[in-house]
PDB file of C-alpha atoms and ligand atoms in Angstrom:
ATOM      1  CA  UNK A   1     -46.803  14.114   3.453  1.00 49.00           C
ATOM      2  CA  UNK A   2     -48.662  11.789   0.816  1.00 52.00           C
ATOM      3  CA  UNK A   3     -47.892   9.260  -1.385  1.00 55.00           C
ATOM      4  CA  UNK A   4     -48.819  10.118  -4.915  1.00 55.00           C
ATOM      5  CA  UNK A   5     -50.011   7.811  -6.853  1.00 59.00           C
ATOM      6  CA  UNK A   6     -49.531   9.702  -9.887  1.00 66.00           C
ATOM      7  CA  UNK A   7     -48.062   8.501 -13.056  1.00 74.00           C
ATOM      8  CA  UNK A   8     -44.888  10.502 -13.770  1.00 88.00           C
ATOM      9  CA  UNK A   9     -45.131  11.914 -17.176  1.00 95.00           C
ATOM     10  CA  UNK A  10     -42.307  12.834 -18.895  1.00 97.00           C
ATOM     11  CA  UNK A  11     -41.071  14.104 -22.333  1.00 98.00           C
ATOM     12  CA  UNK A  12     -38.936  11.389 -23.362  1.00 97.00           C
ATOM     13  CA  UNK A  13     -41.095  10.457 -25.973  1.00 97.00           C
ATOM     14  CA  UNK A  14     -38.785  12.186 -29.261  1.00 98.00           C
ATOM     15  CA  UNK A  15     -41.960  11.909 -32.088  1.00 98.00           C
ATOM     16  CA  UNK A  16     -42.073  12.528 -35.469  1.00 98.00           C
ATOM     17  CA  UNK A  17     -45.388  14.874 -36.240  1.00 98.00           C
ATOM     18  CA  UNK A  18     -46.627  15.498 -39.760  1.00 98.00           C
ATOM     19  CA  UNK A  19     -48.797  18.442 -40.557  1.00 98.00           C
ATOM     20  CA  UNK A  20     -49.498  19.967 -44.071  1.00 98.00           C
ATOM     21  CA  UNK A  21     -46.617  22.391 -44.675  1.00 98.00           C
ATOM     22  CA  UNK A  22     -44.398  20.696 -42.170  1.00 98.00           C
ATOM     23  CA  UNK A  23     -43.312  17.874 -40.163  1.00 98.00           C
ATOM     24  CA  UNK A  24     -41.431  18.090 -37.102  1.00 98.00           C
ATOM     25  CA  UNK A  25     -39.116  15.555 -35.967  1.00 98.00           C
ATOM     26  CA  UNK A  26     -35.900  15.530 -33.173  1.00 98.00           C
ATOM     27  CA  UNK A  27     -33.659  18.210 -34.450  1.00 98.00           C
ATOM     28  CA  UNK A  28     -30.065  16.522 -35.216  1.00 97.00           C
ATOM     29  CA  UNK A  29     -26.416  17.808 -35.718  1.00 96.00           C
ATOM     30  CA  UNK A  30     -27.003  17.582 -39.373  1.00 97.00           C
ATOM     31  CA  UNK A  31     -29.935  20.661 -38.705  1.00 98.00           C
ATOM     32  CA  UNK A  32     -26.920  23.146 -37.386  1.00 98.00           C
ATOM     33  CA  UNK A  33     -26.544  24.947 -40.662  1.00 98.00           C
ATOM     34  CA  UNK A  34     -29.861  25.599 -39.982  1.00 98.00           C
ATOM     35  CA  UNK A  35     -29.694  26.743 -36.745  1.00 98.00           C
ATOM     36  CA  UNK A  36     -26.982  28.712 -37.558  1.00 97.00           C
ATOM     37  CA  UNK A  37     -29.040  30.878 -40.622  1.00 97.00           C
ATOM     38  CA  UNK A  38     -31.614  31.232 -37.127  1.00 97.00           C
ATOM     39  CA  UNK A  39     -29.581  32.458 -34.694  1.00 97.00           C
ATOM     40  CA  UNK A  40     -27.536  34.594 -37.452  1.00 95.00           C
ATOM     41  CA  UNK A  41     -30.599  36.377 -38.480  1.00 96.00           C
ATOM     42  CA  UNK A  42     -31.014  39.888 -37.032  1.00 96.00           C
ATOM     43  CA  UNK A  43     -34.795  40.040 -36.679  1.00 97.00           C
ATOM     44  CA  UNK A  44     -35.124  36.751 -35.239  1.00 97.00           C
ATOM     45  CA  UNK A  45     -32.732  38.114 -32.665  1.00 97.00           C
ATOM     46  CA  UNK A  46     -34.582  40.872 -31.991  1.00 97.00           C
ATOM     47  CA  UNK A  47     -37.974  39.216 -32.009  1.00 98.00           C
ATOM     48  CA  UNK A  48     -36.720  36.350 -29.876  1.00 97.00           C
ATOM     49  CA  UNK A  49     -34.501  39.429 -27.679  1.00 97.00           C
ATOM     50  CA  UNK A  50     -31.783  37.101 -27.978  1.00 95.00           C
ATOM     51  CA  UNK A  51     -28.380  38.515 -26.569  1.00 88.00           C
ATOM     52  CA  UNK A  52     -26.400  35.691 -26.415  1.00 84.00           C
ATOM     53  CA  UNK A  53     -23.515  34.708 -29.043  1.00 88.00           C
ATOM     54  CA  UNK A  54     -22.428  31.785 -30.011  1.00 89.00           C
ATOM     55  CA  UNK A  55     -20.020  29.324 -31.716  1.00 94.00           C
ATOM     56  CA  UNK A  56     -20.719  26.347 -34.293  1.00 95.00           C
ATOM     57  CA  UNK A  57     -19.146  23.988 -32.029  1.00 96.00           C
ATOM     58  CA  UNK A  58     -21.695  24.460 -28.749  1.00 96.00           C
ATOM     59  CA  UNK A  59     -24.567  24.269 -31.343  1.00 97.00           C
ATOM     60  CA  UNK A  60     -23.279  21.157 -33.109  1.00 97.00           C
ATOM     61  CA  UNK A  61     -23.265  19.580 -28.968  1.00 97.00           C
ATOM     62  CA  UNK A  62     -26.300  21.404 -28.611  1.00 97.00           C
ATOM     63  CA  UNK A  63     -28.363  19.883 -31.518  1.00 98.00           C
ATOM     64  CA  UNK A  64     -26.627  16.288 -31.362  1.00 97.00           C
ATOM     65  CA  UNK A  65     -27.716  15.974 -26.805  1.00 98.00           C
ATOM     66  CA  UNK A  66     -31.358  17.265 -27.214  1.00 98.00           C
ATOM     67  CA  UNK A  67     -32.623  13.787 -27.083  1.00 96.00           C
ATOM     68  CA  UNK A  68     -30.682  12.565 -24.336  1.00 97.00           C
ATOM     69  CA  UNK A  69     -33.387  14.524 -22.005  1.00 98.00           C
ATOM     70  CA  UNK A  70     -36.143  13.625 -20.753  1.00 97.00           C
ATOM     71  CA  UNK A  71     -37.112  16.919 -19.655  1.00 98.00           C
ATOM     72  CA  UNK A  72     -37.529  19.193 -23.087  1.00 98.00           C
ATOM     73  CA  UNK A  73     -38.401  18.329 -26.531  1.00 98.00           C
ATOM     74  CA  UNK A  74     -36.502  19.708 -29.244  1.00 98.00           C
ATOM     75  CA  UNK A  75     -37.823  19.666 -32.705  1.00 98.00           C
ATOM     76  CA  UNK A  76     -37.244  20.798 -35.980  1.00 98.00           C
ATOM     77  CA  UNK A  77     -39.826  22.415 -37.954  1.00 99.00           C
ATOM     78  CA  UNK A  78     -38.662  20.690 -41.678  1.00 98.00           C
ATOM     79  CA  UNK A  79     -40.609  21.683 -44.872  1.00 98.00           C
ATOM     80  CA  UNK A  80     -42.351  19.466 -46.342  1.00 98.00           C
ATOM     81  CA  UNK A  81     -42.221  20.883 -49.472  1.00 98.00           C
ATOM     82  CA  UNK A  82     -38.535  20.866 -49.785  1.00 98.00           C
ATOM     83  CA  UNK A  83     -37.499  18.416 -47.028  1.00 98.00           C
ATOM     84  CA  UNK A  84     -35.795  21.668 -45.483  1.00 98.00           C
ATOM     85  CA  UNK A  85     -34.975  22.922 -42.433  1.00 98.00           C
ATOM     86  CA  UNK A  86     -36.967  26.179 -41.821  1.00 98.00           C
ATOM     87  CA  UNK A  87     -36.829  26.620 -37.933  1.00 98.00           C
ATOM     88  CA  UNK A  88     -37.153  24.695 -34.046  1.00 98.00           C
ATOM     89  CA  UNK A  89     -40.036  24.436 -31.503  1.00 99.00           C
ATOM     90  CA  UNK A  90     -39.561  23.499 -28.034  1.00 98.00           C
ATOM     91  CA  UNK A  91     -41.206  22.491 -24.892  1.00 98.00           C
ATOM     92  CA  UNK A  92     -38.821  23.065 -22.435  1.00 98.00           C
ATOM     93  CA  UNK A  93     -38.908  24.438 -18.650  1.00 98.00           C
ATOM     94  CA  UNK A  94     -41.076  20.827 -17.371  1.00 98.00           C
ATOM     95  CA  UNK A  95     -42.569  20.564 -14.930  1.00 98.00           C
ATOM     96  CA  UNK A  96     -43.725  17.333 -14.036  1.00 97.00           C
ATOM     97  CA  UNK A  97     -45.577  17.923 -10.400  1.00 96.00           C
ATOM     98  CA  UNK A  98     -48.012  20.553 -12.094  1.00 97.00           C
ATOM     99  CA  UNK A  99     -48.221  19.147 -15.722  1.00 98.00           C
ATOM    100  CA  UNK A 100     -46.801  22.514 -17.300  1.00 98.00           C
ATOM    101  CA  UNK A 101     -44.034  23.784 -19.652  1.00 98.00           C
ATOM    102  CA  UNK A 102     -42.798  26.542 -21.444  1.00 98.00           C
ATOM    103  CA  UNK A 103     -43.087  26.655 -25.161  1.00 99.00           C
ATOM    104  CA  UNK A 104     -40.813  28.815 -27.589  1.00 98.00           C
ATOM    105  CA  UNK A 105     -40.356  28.744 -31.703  1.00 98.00           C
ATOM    106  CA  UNK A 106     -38.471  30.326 -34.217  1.00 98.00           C
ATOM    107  CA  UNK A 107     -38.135  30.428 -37.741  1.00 98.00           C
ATOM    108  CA  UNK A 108     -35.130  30.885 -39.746  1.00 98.00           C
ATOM    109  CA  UNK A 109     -35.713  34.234 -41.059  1.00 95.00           C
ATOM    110  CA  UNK A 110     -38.019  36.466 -42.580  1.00 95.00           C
ATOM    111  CA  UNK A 111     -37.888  34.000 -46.308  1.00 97.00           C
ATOM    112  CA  UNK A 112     -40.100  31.601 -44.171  1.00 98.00           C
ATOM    113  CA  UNK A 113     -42.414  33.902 -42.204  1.00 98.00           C
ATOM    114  CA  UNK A 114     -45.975  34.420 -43.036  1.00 98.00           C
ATOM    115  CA  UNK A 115     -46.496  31.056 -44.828  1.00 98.00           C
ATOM    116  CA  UNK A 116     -48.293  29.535 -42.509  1.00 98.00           C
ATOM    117  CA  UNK A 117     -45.183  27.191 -41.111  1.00 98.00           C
ATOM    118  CA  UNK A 118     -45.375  28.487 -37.059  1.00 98.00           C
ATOM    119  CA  UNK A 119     -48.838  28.071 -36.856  1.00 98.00           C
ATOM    120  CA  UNK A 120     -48.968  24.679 -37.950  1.00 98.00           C
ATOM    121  CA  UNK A 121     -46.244  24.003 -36.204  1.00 98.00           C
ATOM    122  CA  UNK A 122     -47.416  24.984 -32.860  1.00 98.00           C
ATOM    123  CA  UNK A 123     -50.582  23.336 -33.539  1.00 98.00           C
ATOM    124  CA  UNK A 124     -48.934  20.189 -34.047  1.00 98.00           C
ATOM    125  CA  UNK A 125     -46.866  20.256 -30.554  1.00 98.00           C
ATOM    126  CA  UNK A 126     -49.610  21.390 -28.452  1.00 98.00           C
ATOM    127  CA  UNK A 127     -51.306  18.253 -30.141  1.00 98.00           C
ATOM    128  CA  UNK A 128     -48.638  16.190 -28.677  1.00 98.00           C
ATOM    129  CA  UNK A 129     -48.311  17.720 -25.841  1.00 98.00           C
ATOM    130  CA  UNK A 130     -51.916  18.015 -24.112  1.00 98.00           C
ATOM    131  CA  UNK A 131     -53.268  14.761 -25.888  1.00 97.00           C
ATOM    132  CA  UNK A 132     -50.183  11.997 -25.941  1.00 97.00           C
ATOM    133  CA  UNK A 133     -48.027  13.534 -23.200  1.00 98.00           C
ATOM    134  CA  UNK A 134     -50.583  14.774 -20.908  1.00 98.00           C
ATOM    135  CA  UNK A 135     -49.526  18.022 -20.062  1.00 98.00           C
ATOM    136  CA  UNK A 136     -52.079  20.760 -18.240  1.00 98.00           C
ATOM    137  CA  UNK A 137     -50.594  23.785 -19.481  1.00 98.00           C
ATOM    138  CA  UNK A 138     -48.013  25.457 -21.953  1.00 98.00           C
ATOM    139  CA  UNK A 139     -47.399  28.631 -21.496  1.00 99.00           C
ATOM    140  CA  UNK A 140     -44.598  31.600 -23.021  1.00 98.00           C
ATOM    141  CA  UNK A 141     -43.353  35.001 -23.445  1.00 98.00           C
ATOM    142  CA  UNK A 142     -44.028  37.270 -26.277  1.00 98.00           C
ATOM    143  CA  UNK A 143     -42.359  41.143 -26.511  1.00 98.00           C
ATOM    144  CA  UNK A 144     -44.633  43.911 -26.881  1.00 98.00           C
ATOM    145  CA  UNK A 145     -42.753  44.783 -30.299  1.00 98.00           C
ATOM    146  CA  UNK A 146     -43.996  41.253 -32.071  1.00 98.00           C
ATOM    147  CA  UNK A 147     -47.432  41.465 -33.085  1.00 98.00           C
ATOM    148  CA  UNK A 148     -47.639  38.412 -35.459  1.00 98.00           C
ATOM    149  CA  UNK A 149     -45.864  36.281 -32.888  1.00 98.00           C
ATOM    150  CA  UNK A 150     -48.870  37.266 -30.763  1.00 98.00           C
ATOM    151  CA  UNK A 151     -51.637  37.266 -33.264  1.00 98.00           C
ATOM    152  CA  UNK A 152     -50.656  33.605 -34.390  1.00 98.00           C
ATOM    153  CA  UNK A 153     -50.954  32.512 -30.013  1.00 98.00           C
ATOM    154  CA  UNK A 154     -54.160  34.225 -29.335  1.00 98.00           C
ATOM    155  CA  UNK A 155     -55.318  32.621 -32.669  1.00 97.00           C
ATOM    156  CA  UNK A 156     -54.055  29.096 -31.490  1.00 97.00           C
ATOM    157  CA  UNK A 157     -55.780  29.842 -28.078  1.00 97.00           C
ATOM    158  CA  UNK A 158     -53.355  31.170 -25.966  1.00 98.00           C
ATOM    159  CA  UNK A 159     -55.227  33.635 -23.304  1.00 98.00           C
ATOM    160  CA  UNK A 160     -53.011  37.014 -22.085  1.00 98.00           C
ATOM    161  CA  UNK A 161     -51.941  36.619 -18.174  1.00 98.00           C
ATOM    162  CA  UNK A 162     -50.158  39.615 -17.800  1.00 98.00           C
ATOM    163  CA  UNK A 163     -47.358  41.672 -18.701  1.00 98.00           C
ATOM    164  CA  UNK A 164     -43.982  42.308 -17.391  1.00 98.00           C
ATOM    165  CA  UNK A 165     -43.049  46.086 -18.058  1.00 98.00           C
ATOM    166  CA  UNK A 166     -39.681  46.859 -19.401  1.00 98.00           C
ATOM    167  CA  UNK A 167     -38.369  43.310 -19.085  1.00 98.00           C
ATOM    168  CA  UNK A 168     -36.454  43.493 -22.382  1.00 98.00           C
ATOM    169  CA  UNK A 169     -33.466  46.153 -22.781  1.00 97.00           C
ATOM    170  CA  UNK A 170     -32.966  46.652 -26.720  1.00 97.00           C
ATOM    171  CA  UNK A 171     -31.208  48.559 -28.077  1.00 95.00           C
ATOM    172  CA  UNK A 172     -31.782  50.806 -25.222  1.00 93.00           C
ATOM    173  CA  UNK A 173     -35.277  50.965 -25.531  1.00 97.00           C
ATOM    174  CA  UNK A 174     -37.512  48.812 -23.001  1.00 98.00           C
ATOM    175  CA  UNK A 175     -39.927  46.363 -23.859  1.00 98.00           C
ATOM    176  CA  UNK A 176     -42.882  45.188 -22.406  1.00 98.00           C
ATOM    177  CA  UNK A 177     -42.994  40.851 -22.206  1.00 98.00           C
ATOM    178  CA  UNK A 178     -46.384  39.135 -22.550  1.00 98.00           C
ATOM    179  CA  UNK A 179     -46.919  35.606 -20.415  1.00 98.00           C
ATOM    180  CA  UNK A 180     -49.838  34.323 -22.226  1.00 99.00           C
ATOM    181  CA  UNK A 181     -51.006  30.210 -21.675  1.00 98.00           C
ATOM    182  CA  UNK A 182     -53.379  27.815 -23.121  1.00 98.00           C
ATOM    183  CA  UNK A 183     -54.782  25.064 -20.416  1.00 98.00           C
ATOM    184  CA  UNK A 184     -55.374  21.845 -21.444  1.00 98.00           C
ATOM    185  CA  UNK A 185     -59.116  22.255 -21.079  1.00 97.00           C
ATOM    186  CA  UNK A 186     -58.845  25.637 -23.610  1.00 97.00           C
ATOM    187  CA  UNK A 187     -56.893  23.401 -26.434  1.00 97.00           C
ATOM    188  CA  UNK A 188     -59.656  20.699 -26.374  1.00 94.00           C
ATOM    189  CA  UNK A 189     -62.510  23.358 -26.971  1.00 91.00           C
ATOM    190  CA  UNK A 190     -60.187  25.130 -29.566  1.00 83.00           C
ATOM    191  CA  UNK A 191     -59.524  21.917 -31.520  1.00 79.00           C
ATOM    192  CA  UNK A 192     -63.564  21.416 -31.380  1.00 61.00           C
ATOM    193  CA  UNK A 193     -64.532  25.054 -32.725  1.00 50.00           C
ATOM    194  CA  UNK A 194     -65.995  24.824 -36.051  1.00 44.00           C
ATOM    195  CA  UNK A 195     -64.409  28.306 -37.198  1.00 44.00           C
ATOM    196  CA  UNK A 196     -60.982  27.507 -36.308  1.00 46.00           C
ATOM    197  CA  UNK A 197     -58.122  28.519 -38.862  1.00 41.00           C
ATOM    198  CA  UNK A 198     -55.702  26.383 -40.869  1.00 37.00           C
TER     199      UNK A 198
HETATM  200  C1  COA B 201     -43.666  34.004 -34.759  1.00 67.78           C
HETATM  201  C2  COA B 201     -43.553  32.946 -35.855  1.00 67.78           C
HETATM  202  C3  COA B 201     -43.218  31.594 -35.221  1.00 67.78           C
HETATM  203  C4  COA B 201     -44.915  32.843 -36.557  1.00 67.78           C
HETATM  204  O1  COA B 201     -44.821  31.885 -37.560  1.00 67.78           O
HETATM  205  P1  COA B 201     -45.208  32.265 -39.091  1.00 67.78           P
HETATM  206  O2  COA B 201     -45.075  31.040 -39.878  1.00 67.78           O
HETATM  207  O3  COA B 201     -44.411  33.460 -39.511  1.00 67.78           O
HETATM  208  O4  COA B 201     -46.717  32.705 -38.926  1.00 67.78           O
HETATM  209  P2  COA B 201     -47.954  32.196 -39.797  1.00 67.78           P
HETATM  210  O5  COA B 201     -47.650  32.413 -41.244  1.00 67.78           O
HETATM  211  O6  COA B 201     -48.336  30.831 -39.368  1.00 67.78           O
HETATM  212  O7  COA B 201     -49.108  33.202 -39.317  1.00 67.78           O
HETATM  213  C5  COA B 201     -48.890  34.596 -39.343  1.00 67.78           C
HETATM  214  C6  COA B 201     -50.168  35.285 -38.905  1.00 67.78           C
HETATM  215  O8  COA B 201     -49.802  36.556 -38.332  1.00 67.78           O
HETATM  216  C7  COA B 201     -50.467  37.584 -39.044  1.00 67.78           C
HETATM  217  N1  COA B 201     -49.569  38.731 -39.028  1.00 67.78           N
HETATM  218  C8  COA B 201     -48.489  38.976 -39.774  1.00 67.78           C
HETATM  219  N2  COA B 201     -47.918  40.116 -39.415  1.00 67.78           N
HETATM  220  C9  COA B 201     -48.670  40.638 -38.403  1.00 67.78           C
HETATM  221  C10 COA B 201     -48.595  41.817 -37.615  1.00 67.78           C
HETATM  222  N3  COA B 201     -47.625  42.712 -37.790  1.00 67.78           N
HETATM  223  N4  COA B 201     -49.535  42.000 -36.655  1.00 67.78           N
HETATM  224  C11 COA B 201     -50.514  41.098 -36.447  1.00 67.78           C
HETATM  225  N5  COA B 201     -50.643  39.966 -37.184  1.00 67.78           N
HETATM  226  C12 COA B 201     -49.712  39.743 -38.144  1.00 67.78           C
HETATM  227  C13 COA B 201     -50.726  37.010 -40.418  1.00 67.78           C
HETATM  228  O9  COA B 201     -51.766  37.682 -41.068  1.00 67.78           O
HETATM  229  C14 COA B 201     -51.114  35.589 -40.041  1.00 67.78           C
HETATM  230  O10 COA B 201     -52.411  35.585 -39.506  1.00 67.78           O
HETATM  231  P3  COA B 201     -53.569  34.586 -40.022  1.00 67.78           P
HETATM  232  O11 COA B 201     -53.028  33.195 -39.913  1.00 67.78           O
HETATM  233  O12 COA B 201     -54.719  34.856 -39.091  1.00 67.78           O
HETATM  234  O13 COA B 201     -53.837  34.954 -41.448  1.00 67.78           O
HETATM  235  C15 COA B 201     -42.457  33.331 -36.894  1.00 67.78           C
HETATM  236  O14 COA B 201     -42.844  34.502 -37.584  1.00 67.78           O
HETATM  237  C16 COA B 201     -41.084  33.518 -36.293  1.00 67.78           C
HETATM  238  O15 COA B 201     -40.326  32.575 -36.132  1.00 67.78           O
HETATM  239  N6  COA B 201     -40.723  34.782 -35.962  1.00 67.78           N
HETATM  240  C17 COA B 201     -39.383  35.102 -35.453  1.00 67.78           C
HETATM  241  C18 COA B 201     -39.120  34.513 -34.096  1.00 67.78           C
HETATM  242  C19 COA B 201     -40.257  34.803 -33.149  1.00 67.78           C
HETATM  243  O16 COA B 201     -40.853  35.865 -33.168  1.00 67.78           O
HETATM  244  N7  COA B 201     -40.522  33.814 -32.303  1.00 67.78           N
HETATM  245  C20 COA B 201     -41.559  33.942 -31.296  1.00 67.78           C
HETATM  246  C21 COA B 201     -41.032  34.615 -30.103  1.00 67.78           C
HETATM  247  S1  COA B 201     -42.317  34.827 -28.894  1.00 67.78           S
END
């Protein structure tokens, strides 16, 4: 046994992060309308391969707790341009021995994809979370049936680890899940790379 003489990290730390099409801040009860138009909307279900139901009340308690934990960050992706809610991002599944999480997002429907929001978005968390938190790697899942999901990671620097065959049931079809990860090491010489988008 050894005595570590590590500094625990944590993600405590509830910022505000302001990017050119959006800032992200804690979410808040207020945001549950919000949240609602998210998890009401079918192709974010399917995208996300959400099953689950659920009722306002759990996502009002939901949305209000998020910053009582040090262990996830919760935030919501506003607008800028209309001071809107248009979706979340989180870091959640910590892991503070080995420096990782788990990273997921989701817009509020298909009147806010493709504008550019998720990338930024992501950007601006990774930001946070490799240069002010510390963190060695963030890593997720994406289903074989959402290409731009996927094209947006790879494009942020997220590298393919492997796939899990047939991990999603939809609709009784199967679906393939994705683990892709960027390392701290890979967001440092993606931030520095003179063609990089947005
Ligand atoms: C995935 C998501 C966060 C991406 O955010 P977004 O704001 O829609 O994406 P952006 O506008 O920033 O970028 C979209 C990119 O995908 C590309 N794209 C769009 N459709 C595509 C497709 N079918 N195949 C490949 N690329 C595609 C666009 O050309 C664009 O690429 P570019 O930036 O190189 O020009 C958002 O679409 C979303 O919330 N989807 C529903 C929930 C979800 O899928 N969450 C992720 C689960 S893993």
């Amino acid at each position: 046994m050894s005595i570590s003489t590590h500094i625990k990290i944590s993600l405590a730390e509830k910022p505000t992060l302001t990017g050119e099409l959006v800032l992200l801040r804690p979410v808040e009860a207020a945001d549950v309308p919000g949240l609602v138009e998210l998890v009401s909307d079918p192709e974010v279900g399917r995208l996300t391969g959400s099953h689950a139901s659920f009722n306002i009340e759990a996502l009002e308690q939901w949305y209000a707790t998020r910053a009582d934990h040090d262990d996830r960050l919760d935030l919501a992706i506003v607008e800028r341009a209309t001071g809107g809610y248009v979706g979340e991002v989180v870091l959640n599944e910590f892991d503070v021995d080995n420096l990782s999480c788990s990273l997921r997002i989701a817009l509020v429907g298909t009147r806010a994809f493709g504008r550019g929001f998720g990338s930024e978005a992501i950007r601006l968390i990774l930001g946070h979370a490799f240069e002010t938190v510390g963190l060695h790697r963030v890593s997720l899942e994406v289903y074989d049936f959402n290409p731009r999901a996927r094209h947006v990671y790879e494009k942020i620097g997220f590298v393919h680890e492997g796939t899990r065959r047939q991990a999603l049931r939809w609709e009784d079809a199967w679906v393939d899940a994705h683990d892709m990860a960027i390392l701290a090491h890979e967001w440092a010489k993606h931030q520095g790379h003179p063609d990089r988008c947005g």
